[in-house]
PDB file of C-alpha atoms in Angstrom:
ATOM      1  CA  UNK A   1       9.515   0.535  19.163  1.00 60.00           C
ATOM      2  CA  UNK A   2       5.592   0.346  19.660  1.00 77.00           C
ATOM      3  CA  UNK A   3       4.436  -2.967  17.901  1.00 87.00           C
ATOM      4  CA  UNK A   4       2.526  -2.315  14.867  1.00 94.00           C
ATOM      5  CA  UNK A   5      -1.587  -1.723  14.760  1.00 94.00           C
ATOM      6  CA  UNK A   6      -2.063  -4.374  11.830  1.00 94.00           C
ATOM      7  CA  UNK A   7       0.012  -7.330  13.731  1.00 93.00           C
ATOM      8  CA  UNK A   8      -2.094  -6.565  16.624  1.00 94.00           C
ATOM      9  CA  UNK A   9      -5.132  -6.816  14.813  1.00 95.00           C
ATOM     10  CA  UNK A  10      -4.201 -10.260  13.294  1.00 93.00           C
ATOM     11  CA  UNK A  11      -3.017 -11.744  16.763  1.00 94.00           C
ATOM     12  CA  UNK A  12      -7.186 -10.890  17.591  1.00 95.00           C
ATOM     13  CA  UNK A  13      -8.761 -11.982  14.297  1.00 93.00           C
ATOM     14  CA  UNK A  14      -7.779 -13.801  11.056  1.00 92.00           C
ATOM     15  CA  UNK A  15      -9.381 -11.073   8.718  1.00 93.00           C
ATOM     16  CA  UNK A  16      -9.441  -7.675   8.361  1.00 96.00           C
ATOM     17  CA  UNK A  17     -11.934  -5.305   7.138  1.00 95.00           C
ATOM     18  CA  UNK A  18     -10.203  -2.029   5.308  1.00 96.00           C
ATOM     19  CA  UNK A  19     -11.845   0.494   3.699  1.00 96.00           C
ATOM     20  CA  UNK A  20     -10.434   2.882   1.561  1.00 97.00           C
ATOM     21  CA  UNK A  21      -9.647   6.790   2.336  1.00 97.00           C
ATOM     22  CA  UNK A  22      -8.275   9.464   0.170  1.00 96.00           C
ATOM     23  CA  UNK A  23      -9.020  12.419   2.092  1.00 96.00           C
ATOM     24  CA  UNK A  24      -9.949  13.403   5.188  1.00 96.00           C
ATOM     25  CA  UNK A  25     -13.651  13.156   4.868  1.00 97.00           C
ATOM     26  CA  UNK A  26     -13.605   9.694   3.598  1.00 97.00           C
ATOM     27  CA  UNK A  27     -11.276   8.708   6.320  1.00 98.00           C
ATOM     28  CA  UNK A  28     -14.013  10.525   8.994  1.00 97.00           C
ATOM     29  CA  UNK A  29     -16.464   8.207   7.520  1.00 97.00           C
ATOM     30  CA  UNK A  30     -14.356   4.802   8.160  1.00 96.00           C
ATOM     31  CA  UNK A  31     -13.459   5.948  11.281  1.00 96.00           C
ATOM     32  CA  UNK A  32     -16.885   6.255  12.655  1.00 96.00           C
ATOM     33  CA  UNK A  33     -18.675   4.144  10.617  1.00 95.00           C
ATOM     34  CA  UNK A  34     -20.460   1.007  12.000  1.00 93.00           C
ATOM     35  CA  UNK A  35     -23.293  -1.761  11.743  1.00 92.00           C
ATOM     36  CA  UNK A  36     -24.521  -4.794  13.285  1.00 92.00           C
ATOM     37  CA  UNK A  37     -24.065  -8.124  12.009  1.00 92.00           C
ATOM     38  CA  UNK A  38     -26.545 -10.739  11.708  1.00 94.00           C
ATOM     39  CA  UNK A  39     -26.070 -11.682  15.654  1.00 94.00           C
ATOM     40  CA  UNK A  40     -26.265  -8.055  16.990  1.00 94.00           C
ATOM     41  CA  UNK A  41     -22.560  -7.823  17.447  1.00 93.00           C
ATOM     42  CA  UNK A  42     -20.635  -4.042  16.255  1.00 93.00           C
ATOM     43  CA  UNK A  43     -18.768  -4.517  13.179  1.00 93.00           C
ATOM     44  CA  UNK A  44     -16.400  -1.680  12.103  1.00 95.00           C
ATOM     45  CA  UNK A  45     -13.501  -0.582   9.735  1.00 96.00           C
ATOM     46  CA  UNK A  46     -10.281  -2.296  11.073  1.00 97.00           C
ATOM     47  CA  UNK A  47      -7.963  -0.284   9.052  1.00 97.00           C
ATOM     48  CA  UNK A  48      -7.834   2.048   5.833  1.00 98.00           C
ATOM     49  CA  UNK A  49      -6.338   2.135   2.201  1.00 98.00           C
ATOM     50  CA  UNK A  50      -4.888   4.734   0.412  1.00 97.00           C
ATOM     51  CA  UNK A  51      -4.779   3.485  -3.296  1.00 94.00           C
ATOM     52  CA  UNK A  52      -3.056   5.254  -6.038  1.00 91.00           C
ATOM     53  CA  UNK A  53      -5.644   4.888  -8.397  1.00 90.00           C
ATOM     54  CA  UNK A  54      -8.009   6.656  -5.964  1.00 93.00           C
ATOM     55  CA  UNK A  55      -6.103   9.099  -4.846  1.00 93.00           C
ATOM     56  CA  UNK A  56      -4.520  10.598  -8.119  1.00 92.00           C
ATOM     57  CA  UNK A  57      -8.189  10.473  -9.536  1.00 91.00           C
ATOM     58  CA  UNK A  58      -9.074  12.897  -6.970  1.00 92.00           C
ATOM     59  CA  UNK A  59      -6.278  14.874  -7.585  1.00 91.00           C
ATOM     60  CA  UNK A  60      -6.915  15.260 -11.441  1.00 92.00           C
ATOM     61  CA  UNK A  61      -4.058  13.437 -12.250  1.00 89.00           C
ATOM     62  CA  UNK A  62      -3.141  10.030 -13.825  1.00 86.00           C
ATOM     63  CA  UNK A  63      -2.158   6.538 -11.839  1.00 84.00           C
ATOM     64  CA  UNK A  64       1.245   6.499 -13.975  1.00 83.00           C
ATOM     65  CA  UNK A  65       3.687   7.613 -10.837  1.00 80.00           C
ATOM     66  CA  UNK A  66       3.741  10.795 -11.551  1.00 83.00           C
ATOM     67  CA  UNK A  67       1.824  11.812  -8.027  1.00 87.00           C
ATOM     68  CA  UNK A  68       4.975  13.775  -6.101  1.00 91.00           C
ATOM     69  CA  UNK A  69       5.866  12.031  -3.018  1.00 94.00           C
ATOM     70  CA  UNK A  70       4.878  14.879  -1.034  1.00 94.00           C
ATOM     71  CA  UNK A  71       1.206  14.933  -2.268  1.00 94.00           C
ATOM     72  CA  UNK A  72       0.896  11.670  -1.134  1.00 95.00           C
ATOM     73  CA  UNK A  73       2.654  12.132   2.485  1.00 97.00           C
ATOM     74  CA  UNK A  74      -0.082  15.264   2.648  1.00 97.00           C
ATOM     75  CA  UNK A  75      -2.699  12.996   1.944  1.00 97.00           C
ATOM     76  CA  UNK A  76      -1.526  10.699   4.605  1.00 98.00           C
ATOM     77  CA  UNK A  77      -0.933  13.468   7.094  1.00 98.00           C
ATOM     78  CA  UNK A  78      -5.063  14.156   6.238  1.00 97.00           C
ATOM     79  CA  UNK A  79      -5.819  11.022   7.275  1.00 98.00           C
ATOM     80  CA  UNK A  80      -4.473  10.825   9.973  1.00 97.00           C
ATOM     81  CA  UNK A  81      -5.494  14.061  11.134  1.00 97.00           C
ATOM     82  CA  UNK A  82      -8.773  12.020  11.549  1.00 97.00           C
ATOM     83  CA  UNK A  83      -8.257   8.916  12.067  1.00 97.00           C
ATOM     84  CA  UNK A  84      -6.181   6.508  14.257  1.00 94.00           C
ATOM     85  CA  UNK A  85      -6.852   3.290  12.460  1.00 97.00           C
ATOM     86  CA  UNK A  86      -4.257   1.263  10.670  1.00 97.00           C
ATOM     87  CA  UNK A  87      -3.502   2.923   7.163  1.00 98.00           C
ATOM     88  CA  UNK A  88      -2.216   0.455   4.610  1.00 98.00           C
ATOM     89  CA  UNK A  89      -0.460   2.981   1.285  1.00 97.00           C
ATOM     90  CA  UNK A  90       0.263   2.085  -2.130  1.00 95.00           C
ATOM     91  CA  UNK A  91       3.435   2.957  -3.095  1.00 92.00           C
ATOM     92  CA  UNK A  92       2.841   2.276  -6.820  1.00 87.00           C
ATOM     93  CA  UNK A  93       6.386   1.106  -7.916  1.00 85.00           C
ATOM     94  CA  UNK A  94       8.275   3.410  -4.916  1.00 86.00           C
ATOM     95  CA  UNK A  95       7.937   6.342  -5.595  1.00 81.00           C
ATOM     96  CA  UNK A  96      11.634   6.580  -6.774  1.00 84.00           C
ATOM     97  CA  UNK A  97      13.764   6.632  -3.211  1.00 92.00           C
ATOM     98  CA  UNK A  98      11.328   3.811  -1.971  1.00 94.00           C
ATOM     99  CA  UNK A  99      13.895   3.368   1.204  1.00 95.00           C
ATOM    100  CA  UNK A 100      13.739   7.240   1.534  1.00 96.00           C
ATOM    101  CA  UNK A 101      10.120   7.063   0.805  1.00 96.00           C
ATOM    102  CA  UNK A 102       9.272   4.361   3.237  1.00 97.00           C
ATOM    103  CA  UNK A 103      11.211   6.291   5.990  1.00 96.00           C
ATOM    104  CA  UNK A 104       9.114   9.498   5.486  1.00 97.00           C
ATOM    105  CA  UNK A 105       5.448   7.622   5.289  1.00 97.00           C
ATOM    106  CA  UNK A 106       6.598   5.502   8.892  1.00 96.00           C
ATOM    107  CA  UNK A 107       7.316   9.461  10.233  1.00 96.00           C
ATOM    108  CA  UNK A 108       4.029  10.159   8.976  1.00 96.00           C
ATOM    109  CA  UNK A 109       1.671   7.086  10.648  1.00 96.00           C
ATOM    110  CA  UNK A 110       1.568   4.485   8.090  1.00 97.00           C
ATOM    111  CA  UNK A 111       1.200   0.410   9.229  1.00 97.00           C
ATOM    112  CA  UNK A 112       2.292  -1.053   5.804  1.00 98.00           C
ATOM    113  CA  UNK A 113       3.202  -0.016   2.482  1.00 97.00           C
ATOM    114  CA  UNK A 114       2.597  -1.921  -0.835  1.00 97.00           C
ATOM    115  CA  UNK A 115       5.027  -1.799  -3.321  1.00 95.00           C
ATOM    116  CA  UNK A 116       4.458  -3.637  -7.054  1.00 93.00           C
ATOM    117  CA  UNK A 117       7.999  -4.630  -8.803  1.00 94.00           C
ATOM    118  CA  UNK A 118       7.146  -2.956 -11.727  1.00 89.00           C
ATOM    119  CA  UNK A 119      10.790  -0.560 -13.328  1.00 87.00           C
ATOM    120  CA  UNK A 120      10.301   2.203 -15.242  1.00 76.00           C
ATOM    121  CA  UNK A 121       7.408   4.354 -16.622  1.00 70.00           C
ATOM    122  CA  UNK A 122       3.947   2.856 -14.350  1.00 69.00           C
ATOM    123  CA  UNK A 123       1.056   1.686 -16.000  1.00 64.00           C
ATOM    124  CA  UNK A 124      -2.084   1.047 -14.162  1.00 64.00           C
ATOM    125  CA  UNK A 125      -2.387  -2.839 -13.737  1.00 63.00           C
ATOM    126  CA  UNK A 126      -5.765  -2.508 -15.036  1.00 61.00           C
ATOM    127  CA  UNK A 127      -4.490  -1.721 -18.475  1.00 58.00           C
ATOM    128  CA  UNK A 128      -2.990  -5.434 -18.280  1.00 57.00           C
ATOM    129  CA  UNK A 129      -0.921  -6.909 -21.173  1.00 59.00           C
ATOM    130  CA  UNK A 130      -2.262  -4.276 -22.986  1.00 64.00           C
ATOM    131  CA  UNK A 131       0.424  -2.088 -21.986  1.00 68.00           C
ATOM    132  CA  UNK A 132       3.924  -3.193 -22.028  1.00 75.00           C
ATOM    133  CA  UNK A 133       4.614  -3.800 -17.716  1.00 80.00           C
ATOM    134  CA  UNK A 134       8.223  -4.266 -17.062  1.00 87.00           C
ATOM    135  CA  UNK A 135       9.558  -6.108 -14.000  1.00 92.00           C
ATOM    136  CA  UNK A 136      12.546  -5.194 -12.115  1.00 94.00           C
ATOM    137  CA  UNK A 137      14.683  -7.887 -11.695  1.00 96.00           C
ATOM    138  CA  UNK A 138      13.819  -9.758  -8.550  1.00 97.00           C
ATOM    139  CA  UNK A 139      17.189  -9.793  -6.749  1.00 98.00           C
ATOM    140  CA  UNK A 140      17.139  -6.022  -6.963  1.00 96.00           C
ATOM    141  CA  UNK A 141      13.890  -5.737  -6.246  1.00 97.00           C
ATOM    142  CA  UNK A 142      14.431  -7.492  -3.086  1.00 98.00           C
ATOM    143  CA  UNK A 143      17.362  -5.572  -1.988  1.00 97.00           C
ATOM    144  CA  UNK A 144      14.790  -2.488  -2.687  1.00 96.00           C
ATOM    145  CA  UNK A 145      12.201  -4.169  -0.509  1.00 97.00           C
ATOM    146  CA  UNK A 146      15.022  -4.823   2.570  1.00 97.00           C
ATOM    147  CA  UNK A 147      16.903  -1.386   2.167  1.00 97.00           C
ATOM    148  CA  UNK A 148      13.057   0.177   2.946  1.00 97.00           C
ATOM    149  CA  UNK A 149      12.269  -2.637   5.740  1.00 96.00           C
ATOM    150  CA  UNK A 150      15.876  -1.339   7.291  1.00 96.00           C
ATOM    151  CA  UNK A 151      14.774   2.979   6.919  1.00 95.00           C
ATOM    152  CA  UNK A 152      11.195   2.119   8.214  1.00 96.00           C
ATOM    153  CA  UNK A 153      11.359  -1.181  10.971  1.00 95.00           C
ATOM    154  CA  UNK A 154       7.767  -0.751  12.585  1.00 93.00           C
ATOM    155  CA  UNK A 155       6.138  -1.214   9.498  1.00 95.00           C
ATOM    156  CA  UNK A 156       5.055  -3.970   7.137  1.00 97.00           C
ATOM    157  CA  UNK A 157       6.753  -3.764   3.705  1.00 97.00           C
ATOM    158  CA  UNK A 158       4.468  -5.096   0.946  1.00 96.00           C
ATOM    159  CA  UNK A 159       5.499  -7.083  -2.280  1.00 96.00           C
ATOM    160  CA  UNK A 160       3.398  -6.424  -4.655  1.00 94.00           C
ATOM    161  CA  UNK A 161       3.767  -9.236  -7.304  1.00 95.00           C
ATOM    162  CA  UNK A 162       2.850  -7.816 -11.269  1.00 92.00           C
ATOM    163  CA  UNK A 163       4.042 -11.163 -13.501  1.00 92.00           C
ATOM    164  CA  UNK A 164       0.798 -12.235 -14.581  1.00 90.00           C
ATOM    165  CA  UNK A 165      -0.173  -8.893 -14.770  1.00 86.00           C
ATOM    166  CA  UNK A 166       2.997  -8.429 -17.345  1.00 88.00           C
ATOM    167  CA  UNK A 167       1.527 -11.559 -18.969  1.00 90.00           C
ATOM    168  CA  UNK A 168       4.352 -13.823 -17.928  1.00 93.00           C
ATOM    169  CA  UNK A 169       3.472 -17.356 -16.056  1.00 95.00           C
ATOM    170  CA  UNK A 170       2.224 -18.362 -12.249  1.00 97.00           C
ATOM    171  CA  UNK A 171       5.822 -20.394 -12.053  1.00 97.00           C
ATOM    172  CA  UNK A 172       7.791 -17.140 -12.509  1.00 96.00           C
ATOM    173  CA  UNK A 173       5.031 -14.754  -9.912  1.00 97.00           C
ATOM    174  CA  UNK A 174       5.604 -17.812  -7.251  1.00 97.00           C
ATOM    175  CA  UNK A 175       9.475 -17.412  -7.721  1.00 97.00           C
ATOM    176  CA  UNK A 176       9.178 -14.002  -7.295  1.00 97.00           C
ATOM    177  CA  UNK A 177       7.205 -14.702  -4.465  1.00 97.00           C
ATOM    178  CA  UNK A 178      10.248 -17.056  -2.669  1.00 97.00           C
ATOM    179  CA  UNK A 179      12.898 -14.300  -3.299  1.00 97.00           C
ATOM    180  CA  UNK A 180      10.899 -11.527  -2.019  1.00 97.00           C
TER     181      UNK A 180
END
């Protein structure tokens, strides 16, 4: 198993510059873009990020979780298509089979995957406590996070945390934090 882009990245520098790709063209862009910084060294794009909020605007549809798996893995496949930098994936709340899911999106190229423990019907976080967010429980949620670690080993595995999001406290989001 090849070791994966992002943990080489981070062995080289301590931060990472990702930009974020829907499509193809976008992803082009990032690939190739670049600049100087202020001592005439190249800075570029380290790695991309396929949000989605971004990409089910593009698609005409809402960020509830309704975006079919396979949409998303064509969007990815896109990407790729173009570029060989890391791609980082949000996974909204798993897209149902998230250890079924994860195991497709490694097939297709992904470095990491972000998933939020939200349960049922997704809401975008932006929407806040204005929306009732529901948590899974964080036991489960774990097991969800290991079962996908075990279908997809080369790449990172995400948590996500949505409590203060849900309006609960910063003790309960760092307890999540421990079990996950």
């Amino acid at each position: 198993m090849h070791e994966n882009p992002l943990s080489i990245l981070l062995g080289k520098k301590p931060l990472l510059r990702i930009l974020e790709a829907v499509n193809g063209l976008e992803a082009y862009t990032a690939e190739h873009a670049c600049a100087a910084d202020s001592q005439g060294n190249r800075v570029e794009f380290d790695g991309l990020w396929l949000s989605g909020l971004c990409h089910a605007a593009a698609a005409g549809m809402p960020d509830d979780g309704s975006m079919p798996l396979s949409e998303k893995l064509a969007a990815v496949r896109t990407i790729r298509r173009v570029s060989h930098k890391p791609l980082l994936v949000d996974c909204d709340n798993g897209q149902g089979d998230f250890s079924g899911a994860a195991r497709q999106y490694a097939q297709a190229g992904v470095s990491a995957l972000v998933v939020e423990d939200k349960r049922g019907q997704k809401y975008n976080s932006l929407y806040g406590c204005a929306r009732t967010q529901l948590l899974e429980n964080p036991r489960m949620f774990a097991e969800k996070l290991a079962d996908a670690k075990e279908q997809a080993p080369g790449i990172w595995i995400l948590a996500r945390i949505e409590s203060l999001i849900a309006g609960h406290s910063m003790e309960e989001a760092l307890e999540r934090a421990v079990i996950y």
